[in-house]
Amino acid sequence: MTARLIVFPVRGRNWCFSRSIQHSITGSESAQNPSTLKDLWKKISTEKPVRENAELLVDFVSNKMNKGWSGLEKAPEGSFKNRIYGLGLRLLARVKPSEIFLKSISKDITKVEVAFPSSLNPRLVRRRLRHIALRFTKENLAMCTRGAVIHKKYFYGSVTLLPLTTAFAILPMPNIPFFWVLFRTYSHWRALQGSEKLIQLVTDCSEIQNSGNGDSDGTESKSKFGTHDLAGPPWVLKPSEDLEKLLHCKDDEGGLSQCAITDICKNFDLNANDVLKYRNSL
């Protein structure tokens, strides 16, 4: 599956990294997830690796959480469920946009197309995108994912808090702290997986290009992540004149105006709230 990534500066040194919304793919993925405990039991097999079974369990919990959130969204105005929904929106507004971006990099992605303003240097775009997912250590030249380190730490922290928040179940109201920590655990897990997948794609592309320069007769390149076809690298940079034209509308603080962000989100199928988080972040 090919994912389209949109990269552009929003204010000063703040850049936006976002994935275009693909409604048909999102719907098909949700349809494949187990919806009942019976379906989950059928798909979980002792012959499968533990990681695959864990993915199925996470998908099942995610499906239940999405259905519960949809129910809160449809609650009547002024009701208790509607107030919980408003509280959830305020909490979600605090989630970093980079985490949302990494969560959008699913395990099914095999190729990424990166659209960026035509005035930017492709090397700079590539470097900024790599920076959000990885960093290099000079001591042993080993590569580790910056996003993976961050979200692995928060993932374990959220798991540690889960047993503590169960104590709120004795109160005569929904256990909001438990469900919030459960969501954060799931969110950091997905961001961790997305960070590892993004670094895999970026690393494969880099190694493919380097090996292609050294061996013109080979048709395949091997890396620590597997074997890949040189004719189809998983990384494509696409300068966009349309995106460049939409970046000229600035606000008083030198960032993109609300009108420009709206037009960009409409033309490139982005979530406006995520783009605004990048612009307003320090």
Short mmCIF file of C-alpha atoms in Angstrom, two decimals:
data_model
loop_
_atom_site.label_atom_id
_atom_site.label_comp_id
_atom_site.label_asym_id
_atom_site.label_seq_id
_atom_site.Cartn_x
_atom_site.Cartn_y
_atom_site.Cartn_z
CA MET A 1 0.00 0.00 0.00
CA THR A 2 1.24 3.49 -0.89
CA ALA A 3 0.82 6.38 1.57
CA ARG A 4 0.94 10.02 0.53
CA LEU A 5 2.79 12.27 2.97
CA ILE A 6 2.53 16.07 2.84
CA VAL A 7 5.44 18.11 4.21
CA PHE A 8 5.58 21.93 4.34
CA PRO A 9 6.61 24.76 6.72
CA VAL A 10 3.76 26.32 8.69
CA ARG A 11 5.54 28.95 10.82
CA GLY A 12 9.23 29.69 11.05
CA ARG A 13 11.06 26.45 11.78
CA ASN A 14 7.81 24.59 12.49
CA TRP A 15 7.04 22.14 9.71
CA CYS A 16 3.91 20.08 9.19
CA PHE A 17 4.19 16.33 8.60
CA SER A 18 0.87 14.75 7.76
CA ARG A 19 -0.60 11.86 5.80
CA SER A 20 -3.41 12.38 3.31
CA ILE A 21 -6.69 10.87 4.44
CA GLN A 22 -7.67 7.79 2.43
CA HIS A 23 -11.28 7.08 3.34
CA SER A 24 -11.68 3.87 1.34
CA ILE A 25 -8.56 2.30 2.86
CA THR A 26 -9.58 3.36 6.35
CA GLY A 27 -12.97 1.73 5.91
CA SER A 28 -11.53 -1.51 4.57
CA GLU A 29 -9.03 -1.75 7.44
CA SER A 30 -11.76 -1.30 10.05
CA ALA A 31 -13.87 -3.96 8.34
CA GLN A 32 -11.03 -6.49 8.64
CA ASN A 33 -10.58 -5.93 12.38
CA PRO A 34 -12.30 -8.43 14.72
CA SER A 35 -15.54 -6.90 16.02
CA THR A 36 -16.58 -9.51 18.61
CA LEU A 37 -14.81 -11.73 21.11
CA LYS A 38 -15.83 -14.72 18.98
CA ASP A 39 -14.13 -13.23 15.90
CA LEU A 40 -11.07 -12.39 17.97
CA TRP A 41 -10.85 -15.95 19.30
CA LYS A 42 -11.08 -17.36 15.78
CA LYS A 43 -8.27 -15.17 14.47
CA ILE A 44 -5.92 -15.69 17.39
CA SER A 45 -3.90 -18.86 16.91
CA THR A 46 -1.16 -20.40 19.00
CA GLU A 47 0.75 -21.04 15.76
CA LYS A 48 1.00 -17.31 15.05
CA PRO A 49 3.83 -15.22 16.51
CA VAL A 50 3.07 -13.43 19.75
CA ARG A 51 3.48 -10.08 17.97
CA GLU A 52 0.68 -10.87 15.47
CA ASN A 53 -1.68 -11.97 18.24
CA ALA A 54 -0.88 -8.79 20.15
CA GLU A 55 -1.71 -6.76 17.03
CA LEU A 56 -5.09 -8.51 16.76
CA LEU A 57 -5.84 -7.76 20.41
CA VAL A 58 -4.85 -4.10 19.96
CA ASP A 59 -7.06 -3.83 16.84
CA PHE A 60 -9.99 -5.34 18.75
CA VAL A 61 -9.60 -2.88 21.64
CA SER A 62 -9.19 -0.01 19.17
CA ASN A 63 -12.41 -0.99 17.38
CA LYS A 64 -14.33 -1.01 20.66
CA MET A 65 -12.89 2.35 21.68
CA ASN A 66 -13.83 3.91 18.33
CA LYS A 67 -17.41 2.66 18.63
CA GLY A 68 -17.67 4.00 22.18
CA TRP A 69 -16.30 7.37 21.07
CA SER A 70 -18.82 7.53 18.23
CA GLY A 71 -21.60 6.90 20.73
CA LEU A 72 -20.41 9.80 22.89
CA GLU A 73 -20.23 12.06 19.84
CA LYS A 74 -23.88 11.38 19.01
CA ALA A 75 -25.09 12.01 22.57
CA PRO A 76 -27.72 14.77 23.04
CA GLU A 77 -26.44 18.25 23.75
CA GLY A 78 -26.08 18.91 27.49
CA SER A 79 -26.24 15.26 28.51
CA PHE A 80 -23.64 13.59 30.73
CA LYS A 81 -22.20 11.66 27.76
CA ASN A 82 -21.96 14.89 25.80
CA ARG A 83 -19.96 16.47 28.62
CA ILE A 84 -17.62 13.48 28.67
CA TYR A 85 -17.20 13.91 24.91
CA GLY A 86 -16.27 17.58 25.40
CA LEU A 87 -13.73 16.59 28.06
CA GLY A 88 -12.28 14.02 25.66
CA LEU A 89 -11.88 16.65 22.94
CA ARG A 90 -9.96 18.90 25.33
CA LEU A 91 -7.68 16.02 26.29
CA LEU A 92 -7.13 15.02 22.65
CA ALA A 93 -6.17 18.60 21.82
CA ARG A 94 -3.07 18.07 23.99
CA VAL A 95 -1.79 15.14 21.92
CA LYS A 96 1.28 16.15 19.92
CA PRO A 97 0.83 16.29 16.13
CA SER A 98 4.00 14.26 15.58
CA GLU A 99 2.40 11.40 17.53
CA ILE A 100 -0.70 11.57 15.32
CA PHE A 101 1.54 11.50 12.24
CA LEU A 102 3.50 8.44 13.40
CA LYS A 103 0.24 6.64 14.26
CA SER A 104 -0.89 7.11 10.67
CA ILE A 105 2.09 5.08 9.37
CA SER A 106 0.52 1.63 9.43
CA LYS A 107 2.27 -1.71 9.05
CA ASP A 108 0.62 -2.25 5.62
CA ILE A 109 2.50 0.65 3.99
CA THR A 110 5.15 -0.47 1.53
CA LYS A 111 5.83 2.86 -0.20
CA VAL A 112 5.55 6.57 0.62
CA GLU A 113 5.10 9.50 -1.75
CA VAL A 114 6.22 12.78 -0.19
CA ALA A 115 4.72 15.98 -1.61
CA PHE A 116 6.43 19.25 -0.64
CA PRO A 117 6.64 22.87 -1.91
CA SER A 118 8.71 23.11 -5.08
CA SER A 119 10.88 25.91 -3.66
CA LEU A 120 12.30 23.64 -0.95
CA ASN A 121 15.45 21.60 -1.39
CA PRO A 122 14.54 17.89 -1.63
CA ARG A 123 17.52 17.06 0.58
CA LEU A 124 16.21 19.38 3.28
CA VAL A 125 12.75 17.79 3.08
CA ARG A 126 14.25 14.33 3.35
CA ARG A 127 16.44 15.35 6.28
CA ARG A 128 13.53 16.92 8.19
CA LEU A 129 11.36 13.88 7.64
CA ARG A 130 14.16 11.57 8.74
CA HIS A 131 14.73 13.73 11.82
CA ILE A 132 11.21 13.15 13.07
CA ALA A 133 11.79 9.40 13.03
CA LEU A 134 15.49 8.77 13.69
CA ARG A 135 18.77 10.00 15.01
CA PHE A 136 22.34 8.76 14.69
CA THR A 137 24.73 7.99 17.52
CA LYS A 138 28.34 8.80 16.68
CA GLU A 139 29.77 6.31 19.17
CA ASN A 140 28.87 3.16 17.23
CA LEU A 141 27.12 4.61 14.13
CA ALA A 142 24.11 2.51 15.09
CA MET A 143 20.75 3.86 14.04
CA CYS A 144 17.91 4.16 16.50
CA THR A 145 14.52 5.78 16.10
CA ARG A 146 13.95 8.98 18.04
CA GLY A 147 10.21 8.45 17.90
CA ALA A 148 10.59 4.86 19.07
CA VAL A 149 12.63 5.89 22.12
CA ILE A 150 10.11 8.55 23.13
CA HIS A 151 6.97 6.49 22.64
CA LYS A 152 8.45 3.34 24.15
CA LYS A 153 9.12 5.29 27.35
CA TYR A 154 5.61 6.73 27.47
CA PHE A 155 4.11 3.36 26.51
CA TYR A 156 5.66 1.62 29.50
CA GLY A 157 4.66 4.54 31.71
CA SER A 158 1.03 4.27 30.59
CA VAL A 159 1.01 0.50 31.16
CA THR A 160 2.29 1.09 34.69
CA LEU A 161 -0.56 3.53 35.40
CA LEU A 162 -3.31 1.19 34.17
CA PRO A 163 -3.57 -0.89 37.41
CA LEU A 164 -3.60 2.29 39.49
CA THR A 165 -6.50 3.85 37.57
CA THR A 166 -8.65 0.75 38.09
CA ALA A 167 -9.10 1.94 41.70
CA PHE A 168 -11.45 4.66 40.40
CA ALA A 169 -13.94 1.95 39.40
CA ILE A 170 -15.45 2.11 42.89
CA LEU A 171 -16.79 5.60 42.17
CA PRO A 172 -20.40 5.84 40.89
CA MET A 173 -19.37 7.27 37.52
CA PRO A 174 -17.47 6.18 34.41
CA ASN A 175 -13.81 5.46 35.09
CA ILE A 176 -12.52 8.28 32.89
CA PRO A 177 -8.88 8.11 34.13
CA PHE A 178 -8.70 4.39 33.25
CA PHE A 179 -10.07 4.83 29.74
CA TRP A 180 -7.82 7.83 29.11
CA VAL A 181 -4.70 5.95 30.22
CA LEU A 182 -5.85 2.97 28.16
CA PHE A 183 -6.16 5.21 25.12
CA ARG A 184 -2.73 6.73 25.74
CA THR A 185 -1.25 3.23 26.01
CA TYR A 186 -2.78 2.29 22.67
CA SER A 187 -1.75 5.61 21.11
CA HIS A 188 1.90 5.28 22.16
CA TRP A 189 1.93 1.66 20.95
CA ARG A 190 0.70 2.72 17.51
CA ALA A 191 3.14 5.63 17.37
CA LEU A 192 5.94 3.24 18.30
CA GLN A 193 4.97 0.88 15.48
CA GLY A 194 4.65 3.78 13.03
CA SER A 195 8.06 5.13 13.99
CA GLU A 196 9.67 1.76 13.36
CA LYS A 197 7.86 1.39 10.03
CA LEU A 198 8.85 4.87 8.87
CA ILE A 199 12.50 4.31 9.77
CA GLN A 200 12.32 1.02 7.87
CA LEU A 201 11.12 2.74 4.71
CA VAL A 202 13.62 5.57 5.01
CA THR A 203 16.53 3.25 5.76
CA ASP A 204 15.69 0.89 2.92
CA CYS A 205 15.55 3.77 0.47
CA SER A 206 18.90 5.14 1.63
CA GLU A 207 20.60 1.77 1.42
CA ILE A 208 19.03 1.00 -1.95
CA GLN A 209 20.32 4.26 -3.42
CA ASN A 210 23.81 3.70 -2.01
CA SER A 211 23.99 0.10 -3.19
CA GLY A 212 22.61 1.09 -6.60
CA ASN A 213 25.48 3.54 -7.08
CA GLY A 214 28.00 0.87 -6.28
CA ASP A 215 26.55 -2.07 -8.21
CA SER A 216 24.84 -1.26 -11.48
CA ASP A 217 24.24 -4.90 -12.39
CA GLY A 218 22.21 -5.86 -9.33
CA THR A 219 18.45 -5.83 -9.37
CA GLU A 220 17.90 -6.33 -5.66
CA SER A 221 19.32 -4.83 -2.50
CA LYS A 222 19.54 -6.49 0.88
CA SER A 223 19.32 -4.60 4.14
CA LYS A 224 18.67 -5.38 7.77
CA PHE A 225 14.95 -5.13 6.99
CA GLY A 226 14.88 -7.55 4.06
CA THR A 227 15.30 -7.69 0.29
CA HIS A 228 13.90 -4.97 -1.97
CA ASP A 229 13.65 -4.31 -5.66
CA LEU A 230 15.88 -1.47 -6.88
CA ALA A 231 13.38 -0.58 -9.60
CA GLY A 232 10.79 0.38 -7.01
CA PRO A 233 12.31 2.17 -3.97
CA PRO A 234 9.86 2.79 -1.10
CA TRP A 235 10.62 6.52 -1.07
CA VAL A 236 9.51 9.06 -3.71
CA LEU A 237 9.92 12.85 -3.41
CA LYS A 238 7.42 14.91 -5.44
CA PRO A 239 7.76 18.73 -5.58
CA SER A 240 4.35 20.39 -5.81
CA GLU A 241 3.73 23.71 -7.53
CA ASP A 242 0.15 23.77 -6.20
CA LEU A 243 1.38 23.47 -2.61
CA GLU A 244 3.97 26.18 -3.24
CA LYS A 245 1.27 28.64 -4.38
CA LEU A 246 -0.78 28.03 -1.24
CA LEU A 247 2.06 29.01 1.11
CA HIS A 248 2.08 32.71 0.31
CA CYS A 249 -0.83 33.68 2.59
CA LYS A 250 0.72 34.60 5.96
CA ASP A 251 -0.76 35.86 9.21
CA ASP A 252 0.57 38.67 11.41
CA GLU A 253 3.01 36.33 13.19
CA GLY A 254 4.60 35.04 9.99
CA GLY A 255 2.80 31.71 9.99
CA LEU A 256 0.33 30.32 7.51
CA SER A 257 -3.04 32.01 7.64
CA GLN A 258 -6.23 30.16 8.50
CA CYS A 259 -7.39 30.54 4.90
CA ALA A 260 -4.18 29.02 3.53
CA ILE A 261 -4.38 26.05 5.92
CA THR A 262 -8.00 25.45 4.96
CA ASP A 263 -7.13 25.43 1.24
CA ILE A 264 -4.16 23.10 1.77
CA CYS A 265 -6.23 20.66 3.82
CA LYS A 266 -8.98 20.70 1.19
CA ASN A 267 -6.66 20.14 -1.78
CA PHE A 268 -4.44 17.52 -0.13
CA ASP A 269 -7.00 15.77 2.13
CA LEU A 270 -5.44 16.71 5.48
CA ASN A 271 -6.91 17.14 8.94
CA ALA A 272 -7.04 20.88 9.65
CA ASN A 273 -6.78 20.43 13.43
CA ASP A 274 -3.52 18.50 13.08
CA VAL A 275 -2.02 21.17 10.82
CA LEU A 276 -3.03 23.91 13.27
CA LYS A 277 -1.27 22.01 16.08
CA TYR A 278 1.97 22.19 14.11
CA ARG A 279 1.52 25.92 13.49
CA ASN A 280 0.70 26.73 17.10
CA SER A 281 3.35 24.49 18.67
CA LEU A 282 6.48 26.15 20.05
#
